[in-house]
Amino acid sequence: MATPMSADRFLDALRDEGLSVVEVGEWRTHNRNHKGPWGPVNGVMIHHTVTRGTSNTVRICRDGYESLPGPLCHGVIAKDGTVHLVGYGRANHAGLGDDEVLRAVIAEKNLPVDDEATTDGNRHFYGFECENLGDGEDPWPKVQLDAIAKAAAALCRVHGWTQRSVIGHLEWQPGKVDPRGFTMGSMRERIADLLR
């Protein structure tokens, strides 16, 4: 368990990992904190966007929808590997998930099957939305996969976490399929390599 790092430390951590970062508007104060607490943070969650086009994707993830207001994540990872920061604090990305999965993330143990949705994930996870149609056919460029791993590793480094603190939305909430097109096992291997 950890107190969320400051927005400035978050930005520095990503840049220190060698990522190209774009700050979108007043991202440091764009959040859903009025809906409940943010923290303690326990891990990083990876999503795909089901969108095409970086500017459109960033706009949607910043503003959200009428039924789901933004921000929908903390950072959007584009096809070219650029990280666009759209919010900081509580974000509408994880939703309700499995408390047993959360306990496994905290303990950094193998994840159980997510079979219930009873625990507020927006409170406990940093979130990255990754630009991809999520149809299993839209390619994941190497530069984007590398950026996902670096972004997750950057946060793990600050908090002293291992790759086991990084999960996919599909491992948290029953019925979710994201990210689709690569496995979270392979992504955690990439993150582990960076943390060595």
Backbone as JSON, one array per atom type, in Angstrom:
{
  "sequence": "MATPMSADRFLDALRDEGLSVVEVGEWRTHNRNHKGPWGPVNGVMIHHTVTRGTSNTVRICRDGYESLPGPLCHGVIAKDGTVHLVGYGRANHAGLGDDEVLRAVIAEKNLPVDDEATTDGNRHFYGFECENLGDGEDPWPKVQLDAIAKAAAALCRVHGWTQRSVIGHLEWQPGKVDPRGFTMGSMRERIADLLR",
  "N": [[0.85, -1.18, 0.0], [0.42, 2.24, -0.69], [0.85, 5.78, -0.49], [-0.49, 7.89, -2.96], [1.8, 9.21, -5.32], [2.98, 12.61, -5.79], [1.68, 14.74, -8.4], [3.72, 15.99, -9.84], [5.89, 14.32, -9.22], [5.01, 11.98, -10.42], [5.02, 12.73, -13.15], [7.79, 13.23, -13.43], [8.77, 10.65, -12.9], [7.89, 9.16, -15.12], [9.22, 10.47, -17.21], [11.86, 10.06, -16.39], [12.09, 7.41, -16.94], [12.5, 7.44, -19.58], [10.45, 8.07, -21.29], [8.43, 9.78, -23.73], [6.47, 12.47, -22.96], [3.36, 14.11, -22.98], [1.68, 16.85, -21.7], [-1.64, 17.38, -21.02], [-3.71, 19.99, -20.98], [-5.04, 21.09, -17.83], [-4.12, 18.78, -16.35], [-3.13, 17.94, -13.88], [-5.0, 18.56, -11.91], [-7.33, 17.51, -12.77], [-9.75, 15.34, -12.05], [-11.68, 12.78, -10.3], [-12.03, 13.11, -7.61], [-13.97, 14.09, -5.91], [-15.83, 12.12, -5.76], [-15.01, 10.14, -4.1], [-12.34, 8.65, -2.1], [-8.9, 8.69, -3.2], [-6.5, 6.39, -3.13], [-5.23, 4.29, -0.46], [-2.78, 3.59, -2.99], [-2.28, 0.65, -4.89], [-1.35, -0.56, -7.18], [-0.92, -0.82, -10.78], [-3.01, -0.44, -13.55], [-3.76, -1.72, -16.76], [-5.29, -0.88, -19.83], [-7.19, -1.19, -22.93], [-8.35, 1.09, -25.47], [-10.42, 0.94, -27.4], [-10.62, 2.68, -29.55], [-9.71, 4.8, -32.34], [-7.07, 6.75, -33.62], [-5.03, 9.21, -32.32], [-5.55, 11.88, -31.29], [-8.34, 11.92, -31.03], [-8.66, 9.78, -29.26], [-7.27, 10.7, -26.97], [-8.86, 12.92, -26.33], [-11.34, 11.7, -25.7], [-10.55, 10.12, -23.51], [-9.81, 12.08, -21.73], [-12.13, 13.68, -21.42], [-14.28, 11.91, -21.21], [-17.55, 10.39, -21.23], [-21.1, 11.14, -21.42], [-22.37, 9.33, -19.74], [-20.21, 8.35, -18.33], [-18.07, 10.21, -16.88], [-14.96, 11.93, -17.55], [-11.69, 12.18, -15.94], [-10.76, 9.2, -17.76], [-8.6, 7.77, -17.18], [-5.17, 8.0, -16.11], [-3.05, 8.35, -17.84], [-2.74, 8.3, -21.4], [-1.55, 6.0, -23.66], [-0.17, 6.28, -26.67], [-0.12, 5.0, -30.08], [2.41, 5.61, -31.07], [3.96, 5.5, -28.85], [4.03, 7.7, -27.21], [3.15, 9.23, -24.14], [0.24, 10.61, -23.01], [-0.78, 12.78, -20.63], [-3.75, 12.99, -18.89], [-5.21, 13.27, -16.59], [-5.17, 13.38, -12.96], [-5.34, 11.79, -9.94], [-8.29, 10.44, -8.55], [-9.72, 8.41, -11.02], [-12.01, 7.44, -13.61], [-11.57, 4.5, -14.36], [-11.08, 1.82, -13.52], [-13.28, 0.74, -12.14], [-15.6, -1.43, -10.37], [-14.2, -4.31, -8.88], [-12.55, -7.45, -8.13], [-12.08, -8.31, -4.8], [-10.34, -10.28, -3.89], [-8.43, -10.35, -5.9], [-7.31, -7.82, -5.54], [-6.13, -8.2, -3.01], [-4.2, -10.09, -3.71], [-2.62, -8.57, -5.46], [-1.63, -6.65, -3.67], [-0.12, -8.33, -2.01], [1.61, -9.21, -3.89], [1.35, -11.69, -5.26], [0.43, -14.66, -7.18], [-2.34, -14.12, -9.34], [-5.75, -14.64, -8.5], [-8.7, -16.03, -10.11], [-10.83, -13.56, -11.39], [-13.87, -13.15, -10.09], [-15.88, -11.68, -9.01], [-17.37, -8.46, -8.4], [-16.86, -6.23, -6.33], [-15.26, -4.36, -5.16], [-13.82, -1.13, -5.03], [-11.96, -0.17, -7.59], [-11.03, 2.21, -8.71], [-10.07, 3.7, -6.68], [-7.71, 2.41, -5.94], [-5.84, 1.97, -8.01], [-3.41, 3.14, -10.36], [-4.04, 4.17, -13.71], [-3.63, 3.3, -17.13], [-4.7, 4.0, -20.31], [-4.54, 2.47, -23.43], [-4.01, 3.13, -26.76], [-5.91, 1.4, -28.95], [-7.92, -0.69, -31.0], [-8.84, -2.98, -29.83], [-9.75, -5.34, -30.89], [-8.36, -7.6, -31.3], [-7.06, -7.72, -33.69], [-6.07, -5.24, -34.45], [-2.9, -3.87, -34.64], [-0.24, -3.92, -32.17], [2.2, -1.79, -31.93], [5.76, -2.21, -31.49], [7.02, -0.05, -30.23], [4.94, 1.04, -28.79], [4.21, -1.05, -27.01], [6.63, -1.17, -25.62], [6.52, 1.32, -24.39], [4.28, 1.04, -22.72], [5.25, -0.86, -20.92], [7.42, 0.59, -19.84], [6.09, 2.77, -18.65], [4.58, 1.51, -16.65], [6.68, 0.3, -15.22], [8.01, 2.56, -14.32], [6.29, 3.59, -12.33], [6.21, 1.43, -10.6], [8.87, 1.43, -9.77], [9.07, 3.82, -8.25], [7.34, 3.23, -6.13], [8.42, 0.91, -5.11], [7.49, -1.53, -5.98], [7.03, -4.79, -7.55], [6.78, -6.37, -10.81], [4.46, -7.75, -10.42], [2.57, -6.1, -9.4], [1.24, -4.99, -11.45], [-1.56, -5.11, -13.46], [-4.01, -6.28, -15.85], [-7.13, -4.9, -17.01], [-8.88, -6.96, -17.55], [-8.13, -8.82, -15.69], [-9.12, -7.92, -13.4], [-11.87, -7.21, -13.36], [-14.79, -9.06, -13.81], [-15.81, -10.15, -17.04], [-14.53, -8.2, -18.53], [-12.23, -7.6, -21.25], [-9.91, -6.37, -21.78], [-6.39, -5.61, -21.6], [-6.51, -6.49, -25.04], [-4.81, -8.51, -27.35], [-2.24, -8.76, -26.58], [-0.61, -10.61, -23.98], [-1.01, -10.28, -20.42], [0.83, -11.61, -18.93], [3.11, -11.68, -20.63], [3.56, -8.93, -20.73], [4.15, -8.35, -18.06], [6.57, -9.71, -17.91], [8.18, -8.09, -19.54], [8.18, -5.78, -17.98], [9.41, -6.71, -15.67], [11.99, -7.18, -16.7], [12.82, -4.57, -17.14], [12.92, -3.63, -14.55], [15.0, -4.99, -13.44]],
  "CA": [[0.0, 0.0, 0.0], [1.23, 3.45, -0.8], [0.21, 7.06, -0.75], [-0.2, 8.3, -4.34], [2.86, 10.21, -5.46], [2.5, 13.89, -6.3], [1.59, 14.82, -9.86], [5.05, 16.31, -10.36], [6.73, 13.12, -9.11], [4.48, 11.08, -11.45], [5.57, 13.2, -14.42], [9.24, 12.99, -13.42], [9.03, 9.21, -12.97], [7.7, 8.73, -16.51], [10.32, 11.02, -18.02], [13.1, 9.4, -15.98], [12.1, 6.09, -17.58], [12.82, 7.66, -20.99], [9.22, 8.23, -22.07], [8.0, 11.07, -24.25], [5.23, 12.78, -22.25], [2.62, 15.32, -23.34], [0.76, 17.28, -20.66], [-2.89, 17.82, -21.65], [-4.49, 20.92, -20.16], [-4.81, 21.11, -16.38], [-4.22, 17.37, -15.98], [-2.78, 17.72, -12.46], [-6.17, 18.76, -11.03], [-8.51, 16.94, -13.43], [-9.95, 14.04, -11.4], [-13.0, 12.48, -9.75], [-11.8, 12.99, -6.16], [-15.19, 14.41, -5.17], [-16.65, 10.91, -5.69], [-14.46, 9.22, -3.12], [-10.9, 8.78, -1.91], [-7.9, 8.08, -4.09], [-5.44, 5.87, -2.3], [-3.86, 3.99, -0.87], [-2.64, 2.95, -4.3], [-1.7, -0.68, -4.75], [-0.84, -1.1, -8.42], [-1.11, -0.16, -12.07], [-3.94, -1.19, -14.4], [-3.6, -1.48, -18.19], [-6.53, -0.99, -20.59], [-7.18, -0.69, -24.31], [-9.34, 2.17, -25.58], [-11.45, 0.7, -28.42], [-10.69, 3.9, -30.35], [-8.69, 4.97, -33.37], [-6.63, 8.13, -33.76], [-4.53, 9.67, -31.02], [-6.22, 13.08, -30.77], [-9.68, 11.49, -30.63], [-8.49, 8.93, -28.08], [-6.9, 11.56, -25.83], [-10.04, 13.72, -25.98], [-12.31, 10.83, -25.02], [-10.02, 9.7, -22.2], [-9.81, 13.25, -20.85], [-13.48, 14.2, -21.17], [-15.23, 10.84, -20.92], [-18.85, 10.37, -21.89], [-22.17, 11.61, -20.55], [-22.63, 8.3, -18.72], [-18.97, 8.06, -17.61], [-17.25, 11.41, -17.01], [-13.52, 11.8, -17.45], [-10.78, 11.41, -16.77], [-10.95, 7.76, -17.79], [-7.3, 7.18, -16.86], [-4.17, 9.02, -15.8], [-2.29, 8.59, -19.05], [-3.07, 7.6, -22.64], [-0.33, 5.61, -24.35], [-0.5, 6.28, -28.09], [0.55, 4.01, -30.94], [3.82, 5.98, -31.25], [4.65, 5.39, -27.58], [3.91, 8.92, -26.41], [2.2, 9.17, -23.03], [-0.52, 11.86, -22.87], [-1.35, 12.85, -19.29], [-5.08, 13.6, -19.0], [-5.81, 13.45, -15.27], [-4.39, 12.89, -11.83], [-6.23, 11.6, -8.82], [-9.26, 9.38, -8.83], [-10.14, 8.42, -12.43], [-13.01, 6.41, -13.93], [-10.95, 3.52, -15.26], [-11.06, 0.43, -13.06], [-14.6, 0.3, -11.72], [-15.65, -2.43, -9.31], [-13.51, -5.55, -9.21], [-12.49, -8.56, -7.18], [-11.26, -8.03, -3.62], [-9.26, -11.27, -3.8], [-7.39, -9.9, -6.82], [-6.63, -6.71, -4.87], [-5.27, -8.76, -1.96], [-3.06, -10.72, -4.38], [-1.75, -7.49, -5.95], [-0.95, -6.09, -2.5], [0.86, -9.32, -1.57], [2.41, -9.53, -5.06], [1.24, -13.13, -5.48], [-0.32, -15.02, -8.39], [-3.7, -13.6, -9.3], [-6.86, -15.58, -8.61], [-9.7, -15.68, -11.13], [-11.72, -12.47, -10.96], [-15.22, -13.67, -10.24], [-16.85, -10.8, -8.38], [-17.12, -7.03, -8.6], [-17.31, -5.67, -5.06], [-14.24, -3.48, -4.59], [-13.58, 0.08, -5.8], [-10.62, -0.14, -8.17], [-10.61, 3.57, -9.02], [-9.34, 4.17, -5.51], [-6.49, 1.67, -5.65], [-4.95, 1.74, -9.15], [-3.09, 4.05, -11.45], [-4.57, 3.59, -14.92], [-3.19, 3.73, -18.46], [-5.47, 3.57, -21.48], [-3.61, 2.3, -24.54], [-4.74, 3.31, -28.02], [-6.05, 0.18, -29.73], [-9.32, -1.05, -31.21], [-9.19, -4.06, -28.92], [-10.45, -6.41, -31.62], [-7.43, -8.71, -31.49], [-6.42, -7.59, -34.99], [-5.35, -3.97, -34.49], [-1.56, -4.19, -34.15], [0.41, -3.23, -31.06], [3.59, -1.53, -32.34], [6.75, -2.46, -30.45], [7.28, 1.18, -29.48], [3.84, 1.21, -27.85], [4.38, -2.06, -25.97], [7.76, -0.74, -24.8], [6.07, 2.47, -23.59], [3.41, 0.52, -21.66], [6.13, -1.47, -19.92], [8.19, 1.64, -19.17], [5.19, 3.56, -17.79], [4.3, 0.69, -15.47], [7.92, 0.15, -14.46], [8.31, 3.84, -13.66], [5.5, 3.69, -11.1], [6.69, 0.37, -9.71], [10.15, 1.88, -9.22], [8.82, 4.82, -7.21], [6.67, 2.63, -4.97], [9.1, -0.29, -4.65], [6.7, -2.69, -6.37], [7.52, -5.63, -8.63], [5.86, -6.47, -11.95], [3.2, -8.38, -9.97], [1.63, -5.04, -9.05], [0.67, -4.49, -12.71], [-2.59, -6.03, -13.94], [-4.91, -5.83, -16.89], [-8.53, -4.75, -16.61], [-9.49, -8.28, -17.65], [-7.77, -9.59, -14.51], [-9.73, -7.23, -12.26], [-13.34, -7.13, -13.39], [-15.39, -10.1, -14.66], [-16.42, -9.72, -18.29], [-13.64, -7.3, -19.29], [-11.3, -8.33, -22.11], [-8.75, -5.53, -22.1], [-6.02, -5.35, -22.99], [-6.58, -7.63, -25.96], [-3.8, -8.45, -28.4], [-1.02, -9.26, -25.94], [-0.96, -11.16, -22.67], [-0.44, -9.56, -19.29], [2.04, -12.34, -18.55], [4.23, -11.18, -21.43], [3.83, -7.55, -20.35], [4.86, -8.37, -16.78], [7.97, -10.1, -18.18], [8.87, -6.88, -20.02], [8.34, -4.88, -16.84], [10.44, -7.31, -14.82], [13.28, -6.94, -17.34], [13.18, -3.15, -16.9], [13.17, -3.41, -13.13], [16.2, -5.72, -13.0]],
  "C": [[0.88, 1.23, 0.0], [0.34, 4.68, -0.96], [0.5, 7.42, -2.2], [0.9, 9.35, -4.38], [2.25, 11.52, -5.95], [2.46, 13.86, -7.82], [2.96, 15.11, -10.47], [5.97, 15.1, -10.31], [6.31, 12.09, -10.16], [5.07, 11.45, -12.81], [7.06, 12.91, -14.5], [9.56, 11.51, -13.57], [8.91, 8.7, -14.4], [8.85, 9.23, -17.38], [11.65, 10.36, -17.67], [13.23, 8.01, -16.6], [12.36, 6.2, -19.08], [11.61, 7.84, -21.88], [9.05, 9.66, -22.56], [6.62, 11.34, -23.67], [4.66, 14.1, -22.72], [1.65, 15.63, -22.22], [-0.46, 17.91, -21.31], [-3.67, 18.7, -20.67], [-4.08, 20.89, -18.7], [-4.92, 19.69, -15.81], [-3.98, 17.13, -14.5], [-3.99, 17.79, -11.53], [-7.45, 18.22, -11.64], [-8.72, 15.53, -12.88], [-11.39, 13.91, -10.93], [-12.92, 12.36, -8.23], [-13.05, 13.31, -5.34], [-16.12, 13.2, -5.03], [-16.16, 9.9, -4.66], [-12.96, 9.36, -3.03], [-10.1, 8.18, -3.04], [-6.73, 7.68, -3.21], [-6.02, 5.17, -1.08], [-3.84, 3.32, -2.25], [-1.87, 1.64, -4.13], [-1.12, -1.23, -6.05], [-1.2, -0.25, -9.62], [-2.02, -1.05, -12.91], [-3.8, -0.73, -15.85], [-4.92, -1.78, -18.9], [-6.24, -0.79, -22.08], [-8.41, 0.2, -24.49], [-10.55, 1.86, -26.44], [-11.7, 1.97, -29.23], [-9.58, 3.88, -31.39], [-8.35, 6.46, -33.46], [-6.25, 8.73, -32.41], [-5.3, 10.86, -30.49], [-7.62, 12.75, -30.29], [-9.61, 10.68, -29.34], [-8.19, 9.76, -26.84], [-8.1, 12.38, -25.38], [-11.05, 12.89, -25.19], [-11.81, 10.46, -23.62], [-9.95, 10.87, -21.22], [-11.23, 13.62, -20.44], [-14.49, 13.14, -20.76], [-16.49, 10.96, -21.75], [-19.9, 10.92, -20.92], [-22.41, 10.61, -19.41], [-21.39, 7.94, -17.89], [-18.01, 9.24, -17.79], [-15.76, 11.12, -16.87], [-12.97, 12.44, -16.19], [-11.04, 9.91, -16.66], [-9.64, 7.01, -17.53], [-6.4, 8.32, -16.4], [-3.37, 9.37, -17.05], [-2.78, 7.73, -20.2], [-1.75, 7.28, -23.34], [-0.68, 5.38, -25.82], [0.29, 5.22, -28.84], [2.04, 4.31, -31.1], [4.6, 5.95, -29.95], [4.62, 6.63, -26.71], [2.85, 8.73, -25.33], [1.57, 10.56, -22.88], [-1.18, 11.86, -21.5], [-2.65, 13.64, -19.34], [-5.75, 13.83, -17.65], [-4.89, 12.95, -14.19], [-5.23, 12.93, -10.58], [-7.15, 10.44, -9.17], [-9.74, 9.52, -10.28], [-11.1, 7.26, -12.66], [-12.42, 5.37, -14.88], [-11.14, 2.07, -14.81], [-12.44, -0.1, -12.72], [-14.51, -0.71, -10.58], [-14.97, -3.72, -9.77], [-13.43, -6.48, -8.02], [-11.54, -8.25, -6.02], [-10.13, -9.04, -3.43], [-8.11, -10.92, -4.74], [-6.61, -8.76, -6.17], [-5.68, -7.24, -3.79], [-4.02, -9.42, -2.58], [-2.09, -9.67, -4.92], [-0.95, -6.91, -4.78], [0.16, -7.03, -2.03], [1.85, -9.7, -2.67], [2.52, -11.04, -5.25], [0.5, -13.39, -6.78], [-1.76, -14.59, -8.24], [-4.73, -14.73, -9.33], [-7.76, -15.17, -9.77], [-10.59, -14.57, -10.57], [-13.16, -12.91, -11.18], [-16.26, -12.86, -9.47], [-16.43, -9.36, -8.6], [-17.67, -6.29, -7.39], [-16.4, -4.58, -4.51], [-13.92, -2.35, -5.56], [-12.14, 0.14, -6.31], [-10.12, 1.25, -8.48], [-9.81, 4.18, -7.87], [-7.92, 3.63, -5.46], [-5.48, 1.55, -6.8], [-4.68, 3.0, -9.96], [-3.61, 3.38, -12.72], [-3.99, 4.18, -16.19], [-4.11, 3.13, -19.5], [-4.53, 3.56, -22.67], [-4.4, 2.27, -25.85], [-4.73, 2.03, -28.85], [-7.53, -0.14, -29.86], [-9.78, -2.2, -30.33], [-9.93, -5.2, -29.58], [-9.57, -7.63, -31.84], [-6.7, -8.67, -32.82], [-5.62, -6.3, -35.12], [-3.95, -4.2, -33.89], [-1.14, -3.35, -32.94], [1.85, -2.99, -31.48], [4.55, -1.76, -31.17], [6.99, -1.22, -29.6], [6.17, 1.44, -28.46], [3.94, 0.21, -26.7], [5.54, -1.69, -25.04], [7.33, 0.41, -23.88], [5.15, 2.02, -22.46], [4.26, -0.07, -20.54], [6.9, -0.41, -19.14], [7.32, 2.46, -18.23], [4.89, 2.79, -16.51], [5.54, 0.54, -14.59], [8.27, 1.42, -13.71], [7.57, 3.97, -12.34], [5.91, 2.62, -10.1], [7.99, 0.79, -9.03], [9.95, 2.85, -8.05], [8.27, 4.17, -5.94], [7.36, 1.37, -4.42], [8.32, -1.57, -4.94], [7.45, -3.53, -7.4], [6.48, -5.61, -9.77], [4.52, -7.07, -11.54], [2.16, -7.36, -9.53], [0.98, -4.43, -10.29], [-0.31, -5.54, -13.24], [-3.34, -5.42, -15.12], [-6.33, -5.71, -16.36], [-9.23, -6.1, -16.61], [-9.17, -9.16, -16.45], [-8.44, -9.04, -13.25], [-11.24, -7.37, -12.21], [-13.9, -8.2, -14.31], [-16.04, -9.5, -15.9], [-15.57, -8.78, -19.11], [-12.65, -8.13, -20.09], [-10.01, -7.56, -22.34], [-7.62, -5.7, -21.07], [-6.05, -6.63, -23.83], [-5.54, -7.44, -27.06], [-2.4, -8.76, -27.89], [-1.45, -9.79, -24.57], [-0.34, -10.32, -21.56], [0.78, -10.3, -18.75], [3.26, -11.85, -19.3], [4.58, -9.74, -21.06], [4.56, -7.51, -19.0], [6.31, -8.81, -16.94], [8.78, -8.9, -18.67], [9.17, -5.94, -18.87], [9.42, -5.4, -15.91], [11.83, -7.07, -15.37], [13.74, -5.5, -17.09], [13.54, -2.91, -15.44], [14.42, -4.11, -12.61], [17.4, -4.79, -12.93]]
}
